[in-house]
CSV table of C-alpha atoms in Angstrom, one decimal:
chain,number,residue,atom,x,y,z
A,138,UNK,CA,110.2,137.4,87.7
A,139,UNK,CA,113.6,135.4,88.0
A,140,UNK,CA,114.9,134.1,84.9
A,141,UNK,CA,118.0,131.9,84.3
A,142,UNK,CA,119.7,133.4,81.3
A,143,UNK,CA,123.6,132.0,81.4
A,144,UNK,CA,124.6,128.3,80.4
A,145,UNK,CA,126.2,128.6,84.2
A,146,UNK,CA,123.1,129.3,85.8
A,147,UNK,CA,121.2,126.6,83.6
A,148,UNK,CA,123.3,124.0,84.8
A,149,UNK,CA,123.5,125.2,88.4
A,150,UNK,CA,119.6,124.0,88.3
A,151,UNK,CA,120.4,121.0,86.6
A,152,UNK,CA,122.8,119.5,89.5
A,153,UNK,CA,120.2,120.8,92.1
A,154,UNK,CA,117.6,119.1,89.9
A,155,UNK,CA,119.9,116.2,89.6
A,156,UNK,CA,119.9,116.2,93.7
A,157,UNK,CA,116.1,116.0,94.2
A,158,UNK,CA,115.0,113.9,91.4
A,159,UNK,CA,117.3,111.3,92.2
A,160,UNK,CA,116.3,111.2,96.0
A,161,UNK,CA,113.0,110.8,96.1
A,162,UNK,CA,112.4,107.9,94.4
A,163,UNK,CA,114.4,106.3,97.1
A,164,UNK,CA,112.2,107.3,100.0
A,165,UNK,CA,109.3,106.1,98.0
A,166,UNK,CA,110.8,102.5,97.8
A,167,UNK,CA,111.6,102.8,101.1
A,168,UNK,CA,107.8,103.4,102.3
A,169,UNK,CA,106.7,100.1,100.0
A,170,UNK,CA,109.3,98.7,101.4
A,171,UNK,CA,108.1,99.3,105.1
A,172,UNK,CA,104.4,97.8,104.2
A,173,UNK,CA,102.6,101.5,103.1
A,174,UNK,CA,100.4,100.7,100.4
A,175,UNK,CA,102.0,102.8,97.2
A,176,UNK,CA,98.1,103.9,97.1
A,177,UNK,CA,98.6,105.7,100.1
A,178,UNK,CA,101.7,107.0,99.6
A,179,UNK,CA,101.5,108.5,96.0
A,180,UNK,CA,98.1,110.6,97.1
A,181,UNK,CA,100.5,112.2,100.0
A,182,UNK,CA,103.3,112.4,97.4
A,183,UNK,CA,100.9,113.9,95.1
A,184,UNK,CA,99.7,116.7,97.4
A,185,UNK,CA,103.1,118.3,98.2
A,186,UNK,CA,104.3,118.2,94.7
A,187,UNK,CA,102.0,120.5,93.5
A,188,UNK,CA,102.0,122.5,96.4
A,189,UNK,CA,105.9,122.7,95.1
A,190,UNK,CA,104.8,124.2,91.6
A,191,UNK,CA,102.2,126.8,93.7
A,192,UNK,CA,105.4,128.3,95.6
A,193,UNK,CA,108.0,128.3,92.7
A,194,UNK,CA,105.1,130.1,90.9
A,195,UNK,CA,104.4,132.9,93.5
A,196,UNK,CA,107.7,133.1,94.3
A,197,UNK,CA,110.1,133.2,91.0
A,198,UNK,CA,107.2,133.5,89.0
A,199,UNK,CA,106.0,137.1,91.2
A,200,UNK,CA,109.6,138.4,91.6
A,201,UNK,CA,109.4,142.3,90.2
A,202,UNK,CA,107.8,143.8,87.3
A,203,UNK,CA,106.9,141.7,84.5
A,204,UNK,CA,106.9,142.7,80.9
A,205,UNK,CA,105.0,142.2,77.7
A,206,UNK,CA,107.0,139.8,76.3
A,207,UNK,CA,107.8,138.1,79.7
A,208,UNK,CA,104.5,138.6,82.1
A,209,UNK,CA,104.3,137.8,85.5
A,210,UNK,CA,102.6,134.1,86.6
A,211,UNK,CA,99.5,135.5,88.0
A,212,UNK,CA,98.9,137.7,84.9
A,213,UNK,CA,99.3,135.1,82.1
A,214,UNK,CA,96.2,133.6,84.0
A,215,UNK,CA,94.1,135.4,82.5
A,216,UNK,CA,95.7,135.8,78.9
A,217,UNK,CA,94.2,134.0,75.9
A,218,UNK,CA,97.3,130.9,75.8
A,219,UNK,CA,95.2,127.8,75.9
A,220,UNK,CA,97.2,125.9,73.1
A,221,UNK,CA,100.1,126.1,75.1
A,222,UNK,CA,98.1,125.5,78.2
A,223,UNK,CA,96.7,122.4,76.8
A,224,UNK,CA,100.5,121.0,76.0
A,225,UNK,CA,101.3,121.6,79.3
A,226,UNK,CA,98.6,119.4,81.1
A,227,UNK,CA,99.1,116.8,78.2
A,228,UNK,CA,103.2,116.9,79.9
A,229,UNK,CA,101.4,116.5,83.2
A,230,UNK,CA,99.3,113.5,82.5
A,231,UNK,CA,102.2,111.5,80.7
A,232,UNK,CA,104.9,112.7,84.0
A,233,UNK,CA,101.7,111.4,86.4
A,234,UNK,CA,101.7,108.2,84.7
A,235,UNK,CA,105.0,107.8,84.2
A,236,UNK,CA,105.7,107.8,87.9
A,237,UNK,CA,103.1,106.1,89.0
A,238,UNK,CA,104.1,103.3,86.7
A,239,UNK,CA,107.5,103.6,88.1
A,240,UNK,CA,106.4,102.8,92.1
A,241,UNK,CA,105.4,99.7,91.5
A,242,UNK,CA,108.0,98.8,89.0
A,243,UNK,CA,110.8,99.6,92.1
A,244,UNK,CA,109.1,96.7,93.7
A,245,UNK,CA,109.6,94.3,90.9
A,246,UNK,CA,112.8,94.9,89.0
A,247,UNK,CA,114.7,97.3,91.9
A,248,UNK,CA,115.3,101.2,92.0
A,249,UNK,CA,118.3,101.5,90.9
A,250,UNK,CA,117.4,99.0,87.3
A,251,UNK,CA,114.4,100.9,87.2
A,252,UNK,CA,115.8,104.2,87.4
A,253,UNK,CA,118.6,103.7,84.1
A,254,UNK,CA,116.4,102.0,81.9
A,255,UNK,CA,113.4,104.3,82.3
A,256,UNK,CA,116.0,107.4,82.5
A,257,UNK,CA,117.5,106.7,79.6
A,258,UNK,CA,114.7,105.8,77.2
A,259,UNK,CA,113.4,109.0,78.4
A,260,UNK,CA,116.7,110.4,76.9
A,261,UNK,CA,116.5,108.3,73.8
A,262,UNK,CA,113.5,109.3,72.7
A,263,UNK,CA,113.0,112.6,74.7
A,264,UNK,CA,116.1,114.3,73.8
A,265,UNK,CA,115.8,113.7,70.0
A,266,UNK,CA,112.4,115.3,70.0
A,267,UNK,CA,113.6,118.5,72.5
A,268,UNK,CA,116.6,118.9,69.6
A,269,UNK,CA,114.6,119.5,66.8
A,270,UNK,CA,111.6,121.5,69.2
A,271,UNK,CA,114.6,123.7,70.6
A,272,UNK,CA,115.3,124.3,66.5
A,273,UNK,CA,119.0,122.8,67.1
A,274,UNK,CA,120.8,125.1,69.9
A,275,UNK,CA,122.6,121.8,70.4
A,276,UNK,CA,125.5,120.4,69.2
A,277,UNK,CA,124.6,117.8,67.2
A,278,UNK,CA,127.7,116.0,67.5
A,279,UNK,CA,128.0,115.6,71.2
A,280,UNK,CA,124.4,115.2,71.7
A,281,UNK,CA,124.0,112.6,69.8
A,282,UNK,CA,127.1,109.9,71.2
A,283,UNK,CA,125.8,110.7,74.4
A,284,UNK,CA,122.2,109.5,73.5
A,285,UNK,CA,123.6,106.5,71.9
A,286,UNK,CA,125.3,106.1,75.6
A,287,UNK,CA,122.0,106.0,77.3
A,288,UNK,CA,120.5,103.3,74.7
A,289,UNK,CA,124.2,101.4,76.0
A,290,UNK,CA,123.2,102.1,79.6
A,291,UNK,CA,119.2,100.4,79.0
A,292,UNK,CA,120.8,97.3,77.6
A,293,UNK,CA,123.5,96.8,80.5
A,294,UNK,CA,120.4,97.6,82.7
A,295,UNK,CA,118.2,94.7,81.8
A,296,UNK,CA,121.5,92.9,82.3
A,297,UNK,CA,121.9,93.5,85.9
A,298,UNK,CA,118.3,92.6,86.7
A,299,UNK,CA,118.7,89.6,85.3
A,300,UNK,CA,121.9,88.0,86.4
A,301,UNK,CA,121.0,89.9,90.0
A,302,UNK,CA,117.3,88.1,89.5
A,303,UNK,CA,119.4,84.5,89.0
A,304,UNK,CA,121.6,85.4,91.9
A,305,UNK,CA,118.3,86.0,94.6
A,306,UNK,CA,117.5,82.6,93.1
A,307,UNK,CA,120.3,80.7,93.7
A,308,UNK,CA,120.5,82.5,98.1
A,309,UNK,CA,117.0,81.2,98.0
A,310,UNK,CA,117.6,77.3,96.8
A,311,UNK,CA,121.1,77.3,98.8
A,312,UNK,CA,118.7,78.2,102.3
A,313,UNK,CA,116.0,75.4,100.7
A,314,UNK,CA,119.0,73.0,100.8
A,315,UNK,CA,118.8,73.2,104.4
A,316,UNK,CA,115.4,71.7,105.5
A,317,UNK,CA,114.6,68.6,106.4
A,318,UNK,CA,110.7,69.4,105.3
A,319,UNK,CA,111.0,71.5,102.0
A,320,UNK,CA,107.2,72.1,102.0
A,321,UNK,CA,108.1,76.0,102.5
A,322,UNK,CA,109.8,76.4,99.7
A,323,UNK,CA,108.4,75.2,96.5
A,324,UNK,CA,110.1,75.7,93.3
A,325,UNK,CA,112.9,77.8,95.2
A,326,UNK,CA,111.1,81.3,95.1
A,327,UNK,CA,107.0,81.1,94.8
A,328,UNK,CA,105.7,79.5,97.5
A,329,UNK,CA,107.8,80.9,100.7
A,330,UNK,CA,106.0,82.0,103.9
A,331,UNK,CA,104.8,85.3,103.8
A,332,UNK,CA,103.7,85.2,107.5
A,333,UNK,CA,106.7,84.1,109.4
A,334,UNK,CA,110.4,83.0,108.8
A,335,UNK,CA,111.7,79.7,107.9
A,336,UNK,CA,113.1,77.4,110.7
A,337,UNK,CA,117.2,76.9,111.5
A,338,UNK,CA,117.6,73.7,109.9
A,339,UNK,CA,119.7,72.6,113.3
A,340,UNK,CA,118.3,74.4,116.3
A,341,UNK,CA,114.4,73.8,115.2
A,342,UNK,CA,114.2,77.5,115.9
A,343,UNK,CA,112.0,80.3,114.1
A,344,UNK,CA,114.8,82.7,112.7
A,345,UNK,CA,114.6,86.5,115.0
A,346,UNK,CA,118.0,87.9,114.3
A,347,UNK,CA,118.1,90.7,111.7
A,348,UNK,CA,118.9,89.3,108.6
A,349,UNK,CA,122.3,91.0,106.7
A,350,UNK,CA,121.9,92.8,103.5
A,351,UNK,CA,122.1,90.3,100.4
A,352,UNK,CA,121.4,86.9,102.6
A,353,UNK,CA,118.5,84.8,101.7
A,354,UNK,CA,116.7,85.3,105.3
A,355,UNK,CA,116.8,88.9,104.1
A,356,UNK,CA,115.0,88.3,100.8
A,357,UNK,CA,112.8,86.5,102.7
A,358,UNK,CA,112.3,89.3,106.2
A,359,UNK,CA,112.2,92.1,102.8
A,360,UNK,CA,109.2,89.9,101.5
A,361,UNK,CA,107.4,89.3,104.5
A,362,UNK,CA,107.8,93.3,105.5
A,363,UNK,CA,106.7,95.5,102.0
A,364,UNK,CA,103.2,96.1,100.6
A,365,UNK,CA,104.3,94.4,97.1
A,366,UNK,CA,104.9,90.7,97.0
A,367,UNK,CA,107.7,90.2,94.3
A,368,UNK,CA,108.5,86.0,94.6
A,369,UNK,CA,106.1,85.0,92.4
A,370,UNK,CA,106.5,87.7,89.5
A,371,UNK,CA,107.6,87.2,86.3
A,372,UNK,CA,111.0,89.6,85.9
A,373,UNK,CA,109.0,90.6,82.0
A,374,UNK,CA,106.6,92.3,84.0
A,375,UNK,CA,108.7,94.6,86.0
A,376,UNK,CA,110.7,95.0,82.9
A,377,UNK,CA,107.7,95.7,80.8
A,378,UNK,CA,105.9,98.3,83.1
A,379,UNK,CA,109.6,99.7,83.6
A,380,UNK,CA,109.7,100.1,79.8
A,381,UNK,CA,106.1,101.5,79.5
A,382,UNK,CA,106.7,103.9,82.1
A,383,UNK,CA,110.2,105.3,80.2
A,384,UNK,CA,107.9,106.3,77.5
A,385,UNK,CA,105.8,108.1,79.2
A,386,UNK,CA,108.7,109.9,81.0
A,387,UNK,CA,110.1,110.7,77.3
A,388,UNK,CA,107.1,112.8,76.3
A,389,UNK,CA,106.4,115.1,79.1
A,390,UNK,CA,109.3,117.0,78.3
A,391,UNK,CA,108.7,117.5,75.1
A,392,UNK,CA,105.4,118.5,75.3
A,393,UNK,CA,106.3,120.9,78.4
A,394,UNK,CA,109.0,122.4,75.9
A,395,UNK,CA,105.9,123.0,73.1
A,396,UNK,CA,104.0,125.0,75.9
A,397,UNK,CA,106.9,127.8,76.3
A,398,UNK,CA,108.0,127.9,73.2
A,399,UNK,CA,104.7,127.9,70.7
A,400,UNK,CA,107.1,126.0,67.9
A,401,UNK,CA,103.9,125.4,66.2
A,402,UNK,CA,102.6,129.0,66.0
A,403,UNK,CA,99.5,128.2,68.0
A,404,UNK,CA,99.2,131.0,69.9
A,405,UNK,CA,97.0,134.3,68.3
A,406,UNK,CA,99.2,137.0,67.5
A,407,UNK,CA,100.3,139.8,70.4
A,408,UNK,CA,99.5,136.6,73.1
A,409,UNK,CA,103.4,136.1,74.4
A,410,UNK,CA,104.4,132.5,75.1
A,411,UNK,CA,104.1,130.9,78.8
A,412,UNK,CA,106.8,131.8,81.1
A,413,UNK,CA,108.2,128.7,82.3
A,414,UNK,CA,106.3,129.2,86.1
A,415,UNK,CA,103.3,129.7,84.6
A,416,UNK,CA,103.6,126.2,82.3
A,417,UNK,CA,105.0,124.5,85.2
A,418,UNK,CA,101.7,125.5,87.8
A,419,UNK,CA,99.5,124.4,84.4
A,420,UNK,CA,101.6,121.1,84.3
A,421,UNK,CA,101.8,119.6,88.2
A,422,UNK,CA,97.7,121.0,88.7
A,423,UNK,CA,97.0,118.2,85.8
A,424,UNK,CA,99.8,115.4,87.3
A,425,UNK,CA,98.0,116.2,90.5
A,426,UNK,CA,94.4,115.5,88.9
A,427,UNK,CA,95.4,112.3,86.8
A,428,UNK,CA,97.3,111.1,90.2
A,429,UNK,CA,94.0,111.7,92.6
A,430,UNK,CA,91.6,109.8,90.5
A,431,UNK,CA,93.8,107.1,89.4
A,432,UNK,CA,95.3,106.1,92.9
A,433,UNK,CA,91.5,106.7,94.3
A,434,UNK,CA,90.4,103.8,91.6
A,435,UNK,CA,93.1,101.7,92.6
A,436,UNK,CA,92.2,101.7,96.7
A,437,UNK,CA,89.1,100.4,95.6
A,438,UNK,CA,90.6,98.1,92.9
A,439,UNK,CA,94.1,97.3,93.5
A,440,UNK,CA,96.5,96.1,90.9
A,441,UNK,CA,99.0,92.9,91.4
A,442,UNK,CA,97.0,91.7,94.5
A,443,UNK,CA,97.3,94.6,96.7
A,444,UNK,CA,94.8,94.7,99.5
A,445,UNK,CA,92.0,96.6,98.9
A,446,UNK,CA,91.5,100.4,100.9
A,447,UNK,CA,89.3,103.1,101.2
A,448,UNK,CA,89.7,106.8,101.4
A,449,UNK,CA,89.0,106.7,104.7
A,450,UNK,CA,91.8,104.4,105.2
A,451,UNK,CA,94.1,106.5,103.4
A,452,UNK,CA,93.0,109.4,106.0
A,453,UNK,CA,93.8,107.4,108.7
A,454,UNK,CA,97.2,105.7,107.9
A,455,UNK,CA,100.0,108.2,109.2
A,456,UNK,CA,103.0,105.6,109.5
A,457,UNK,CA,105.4,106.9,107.1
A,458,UNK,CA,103.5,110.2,105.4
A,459,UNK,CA,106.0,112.6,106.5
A,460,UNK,CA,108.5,110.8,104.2
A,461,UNK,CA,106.0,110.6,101.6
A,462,UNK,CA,105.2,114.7,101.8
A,463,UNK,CA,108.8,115.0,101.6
A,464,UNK,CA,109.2,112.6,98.3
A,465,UNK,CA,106.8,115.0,96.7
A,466,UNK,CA,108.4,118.2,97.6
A,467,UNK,CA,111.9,116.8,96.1
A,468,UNK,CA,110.2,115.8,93.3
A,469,UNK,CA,108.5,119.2,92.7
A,470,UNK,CA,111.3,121.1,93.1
A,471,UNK,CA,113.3,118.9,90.8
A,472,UNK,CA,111.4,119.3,88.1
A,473,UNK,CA,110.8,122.9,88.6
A,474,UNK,CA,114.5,123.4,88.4
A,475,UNK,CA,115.1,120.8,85.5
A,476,UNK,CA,112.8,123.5,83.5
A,477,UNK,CA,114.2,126.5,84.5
A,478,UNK,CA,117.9,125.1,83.2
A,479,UNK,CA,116.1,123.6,80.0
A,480,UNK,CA,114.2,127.0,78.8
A,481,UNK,CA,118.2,128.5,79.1
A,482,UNK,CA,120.2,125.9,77.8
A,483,UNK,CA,117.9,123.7,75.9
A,484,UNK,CA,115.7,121.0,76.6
A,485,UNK,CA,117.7,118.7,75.1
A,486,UNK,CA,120.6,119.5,77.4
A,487,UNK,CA,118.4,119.7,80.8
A,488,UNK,CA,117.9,115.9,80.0
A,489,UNK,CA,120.9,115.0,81.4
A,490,UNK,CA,118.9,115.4,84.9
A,491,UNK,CA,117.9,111.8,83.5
A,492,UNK,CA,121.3,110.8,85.5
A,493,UNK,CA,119.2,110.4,88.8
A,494,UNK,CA,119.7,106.9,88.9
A,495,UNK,CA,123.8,107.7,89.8
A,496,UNK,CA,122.1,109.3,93.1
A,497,UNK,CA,118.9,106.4,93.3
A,498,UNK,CA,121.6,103.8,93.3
A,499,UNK,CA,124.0,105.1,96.0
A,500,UNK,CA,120.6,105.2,98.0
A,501,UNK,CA,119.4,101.5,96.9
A,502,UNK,CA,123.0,100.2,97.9
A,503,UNK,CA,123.3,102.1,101.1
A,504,UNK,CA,119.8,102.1,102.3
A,505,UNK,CA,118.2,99.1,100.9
A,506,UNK,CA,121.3,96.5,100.4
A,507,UNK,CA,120.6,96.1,97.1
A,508,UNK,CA,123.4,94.0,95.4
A,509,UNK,CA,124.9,92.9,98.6
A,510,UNK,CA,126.4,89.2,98.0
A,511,UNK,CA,125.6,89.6,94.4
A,512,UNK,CA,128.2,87.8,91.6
A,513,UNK,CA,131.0,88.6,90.4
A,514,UNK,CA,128.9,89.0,86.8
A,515,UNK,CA,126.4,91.3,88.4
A,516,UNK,CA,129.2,93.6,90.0
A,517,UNK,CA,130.9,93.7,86.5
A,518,UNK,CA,127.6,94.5,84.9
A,519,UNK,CA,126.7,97.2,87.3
A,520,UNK,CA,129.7,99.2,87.4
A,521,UNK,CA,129.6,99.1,83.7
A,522,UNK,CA,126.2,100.2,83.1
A,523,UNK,CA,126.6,103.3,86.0
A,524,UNK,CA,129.8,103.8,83.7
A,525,UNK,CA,128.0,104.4,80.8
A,526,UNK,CA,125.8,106.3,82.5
A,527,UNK,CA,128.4,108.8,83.7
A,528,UNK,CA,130.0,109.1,80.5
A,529,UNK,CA,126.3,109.9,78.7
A,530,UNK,CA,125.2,112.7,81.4
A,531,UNK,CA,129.1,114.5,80.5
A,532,UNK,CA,128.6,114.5,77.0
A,533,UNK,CA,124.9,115.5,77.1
A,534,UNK,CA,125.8,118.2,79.8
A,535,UNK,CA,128.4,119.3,77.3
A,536,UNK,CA,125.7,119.5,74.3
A,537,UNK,CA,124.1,122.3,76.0
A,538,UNK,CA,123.5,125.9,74.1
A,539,UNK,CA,121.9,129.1,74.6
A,540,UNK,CA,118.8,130.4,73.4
A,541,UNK,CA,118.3,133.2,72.0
C-alpha cells in the first residue's frame, strides 16, 4: 500500500486536505441557499463521500504487497481488530453528526462564522486529546500557543456574527423607513414577505431588479429564495447548534487516531493495528449509516419548520445534485488526506486542516456576498479573527513531528 512517511509528504496532504475540506461546505450553502432542502442534499452528499473512502481504500490501500505489520485493506477485513474497528465507527457517527449539525447552522449564523468557531473548538479540544494519544511527538511549546490562538479565533467569531447580525438589522429598518404602509415589516426583521418583494416606496412598483450583495432587498430576495428561513431566529440558536456541532467535530479525530494506533492495548496480541485505509473505509461506512437514517427521519419530520418530504421526493428532485455529489467527494477526499498526513506527522498537527474556514470565507465573500455593506466594526472584527486564524494554523503546522 502507499504510505506517507516524511513530515514533507504529511503536509503535502494537509494543504490538499486544506483545499477540499474548505470547499465543500461552500457548495452546500450554496444548494440551501438555492431552495434544496438540506434533507435532500446531505443523502446525495452522503452517497459520494463514502464512495470516496471505497476508492482511496482499493486504490492506496491495494497498492503492492502488504506486510505483517502493515497488511493490505482487503486483508485486515478479515483479521480479528474489532476494538479498533469499533473506535473508528464511533469517529464516524460523531463526524456524521457534526456536519449535519453544521448545514443548518450555515443557514443561521453564516459559513464563514460557522466554519472558525466550530473549526477551532475542534482544535481546542481535539488537538489536546491527539497530543497525549500520539504520546507527545509534538512540540509542546508551539502546539500549545497555537491552540490558545484558535480559542482567540472562537471568541472574535461570535463577534462578527453579532455586530454583522445588528448590521442586517439596521439595512432592514433603514428599507422599513421607506413605506408609507409598514404592515410588511413588523418589528424590522420577523414578519417580512416570504412570497414576494416589498414595494418602491415612490414608483408603487414590486421590486424585479437583482438586488446587490449586502443591500436590504438582498436579505430579503436571499430569504424569499433558500430552504431555511433565518428572520425570525434567535442568533443563540445558530450559535448554539454551531457550538454543539464543534464538539462533535473535536472527537472524531481522536477516536479515528485510537483505531490506528491501539494506545489502549486492545487489540489480542500478533493482530497488527489498522492501516489508516482500512480505518478510514470502517469510519465513512458508519458516517454514511448515521447520515441515511437520520436525514430519512427528518423528510418525514423536519426540524426548524422545513417542509415535510418523502423518499420518493428526494428521488425525484435533481435541481442541484451534481453539486451536492460533488460536496461529498471533496469532503471524502479531504478527510482521507487529513489522515494520511496525521498517521505521519501526528494527529495533533493534521489539525491544522481545521483552517478551512480561510478557504469557506473567500467562497462566502465571493460567492454569497456575505459582509458586503457591513460596518466598519464588523470589517475590523473579521480581519482580526481570519488573522488569528492564520497565525494559529502556522504555529500548529509548525508543531508537527514524526512517528516512529
Amino acid at each position: 500500500m502507499y504510505v506517507v512517511e516524511s513530515k514533507g509528504g504529511a503536509i503535502a496532504c494537509m494543504l490538499m486536505s486544506l483545499m477540499f475540506l474548505g470547499t465543500w461546505p461552500a457548495v452546500m450553502a450554496f444548494l440551501e441557499r438555492r431552495g434544496r432542502l438540506p434533507q435532500h442534499t446531505y443523502l446525495d452528499y452522503s452517497i459520494t463521500n463514502l464512495l470516496a473512502a471505497v476508492i482511496i481504500a482499493f486504490t492506496l490501500g491495494q497498492i503492492g504487497d502488504g506486510t505483517t505489520d502493515m497488511p493490505n485493506f482487503i486483508t485486515q477485513l478479515y483479521q480479528d481488530n474489532w476494538p479498533s474497528v469499533l473506535f473508528a465507527l464511533a469517529g464516524g457517527v460523531f463526524l456524521s453528526i457534526g456536519n449535519l449539525s453544521t448545514q443548518y447552522a450555515w443557514a443561521l449564523v453564516g459559513l464563514s462564522v460557522v466554519e472558525v468557531v466550530s473549526s477551532s473548538i475542534t482544535v481546542v479540544i481535539g488537538t489536546t486529546l491527539n497530543y497525549f494519544l500520539d504520546d507527545r511527538i509534538n512540540k509542546a511549546s508551539v502546539l500549545f500557543p497555537g491552540v490558545g490562538c484558535f480559542l482567540i479565533a472562537v471568541i472574535l467569531g461570535s463577534a462578527v456574527h453579532s455586530s454583522n447580525a445588528s448590521d442586517d438589522k439596521k439595512k432592514l429598518r433603514h428599507l422599513s423607513d421607506g413605506f408609507k404602509d409598514n404592515s410588511e415589516v413588523k418589528d424590522v426583521v420577523p414578519n417580512i414577505s416570504q412570497t414576494s418583494f416589498p414595494k418602491d416606496p415612490k414608483k408603487g412598483k414590486e421590486i424585479t431588479a437583482e438586488a446587490r450583495f449586502g443591500t436590504a432587498e438582498f436579505l430579503i430576495e436571499l430569504e424569499n429564495k433558500r430552504s431555511i428561513k433565518v428572520f425570525d431566529r434567535s442568533i443563540w440558536l445558530g450559535l448554539g447548534i454551531t457550538f454543539f456541532s464543534g464538539v462533535c467535530f473535536s472527537l472524531f479525530s481522536p477516536a479515528f487516531n485510537l483505531a490506528t494506533n491501539d494506545q489502549f492495548h486492545l487489540l489480542k496480541k500478533g493482530v497488527p493495528h489498522l492501516v489508516v485505509y482500512t480505518a478510514f473505509f470502517y469510519f465513512s461506512a458508519c458516517c454514511f449509516v448515521v447520515a441515511i437514517i437520520l436525514n430519512i427521519i427528518f423528510l418525514y419530520r423536519p426540524i426548524l419548520n422545513l417542509p415535510k418530504s418523502s423518499f420518493k421526493a428526494y428521488l425525484k428532485d435533481s435541481n442541484g445534485r451534481g453539486w451536492a455529489l460533488l460536496a461529498g467527494f471533496l469532503c471524502g477526499f479531504g478527510n482521507g488526506l487529513q489522515f494520511m498526513g496525521g498517521q505521519a506527522a501526528g494527529y495533533a498537527a493534521a489539525d491544522a486542516v481545521q483552517a478551512l474556514p480561510l478557504v469557506s470565507t473567500f467562497w462566502a465573500v465571493v460567492i454569497f456576498g456575505e459582509y458586503r455593506k457591513s460596518s466598519r466594526r464588523t470589517y475590523i472584527l473579521l480581519v482580526s479573527m481570519l488573522l488569528m486564524f492564520m497565525v494559529a494554523v502556522g504555529v500548529l503546522m509548525a508543531s508537527s513531528g514524526h512517528r516512529k
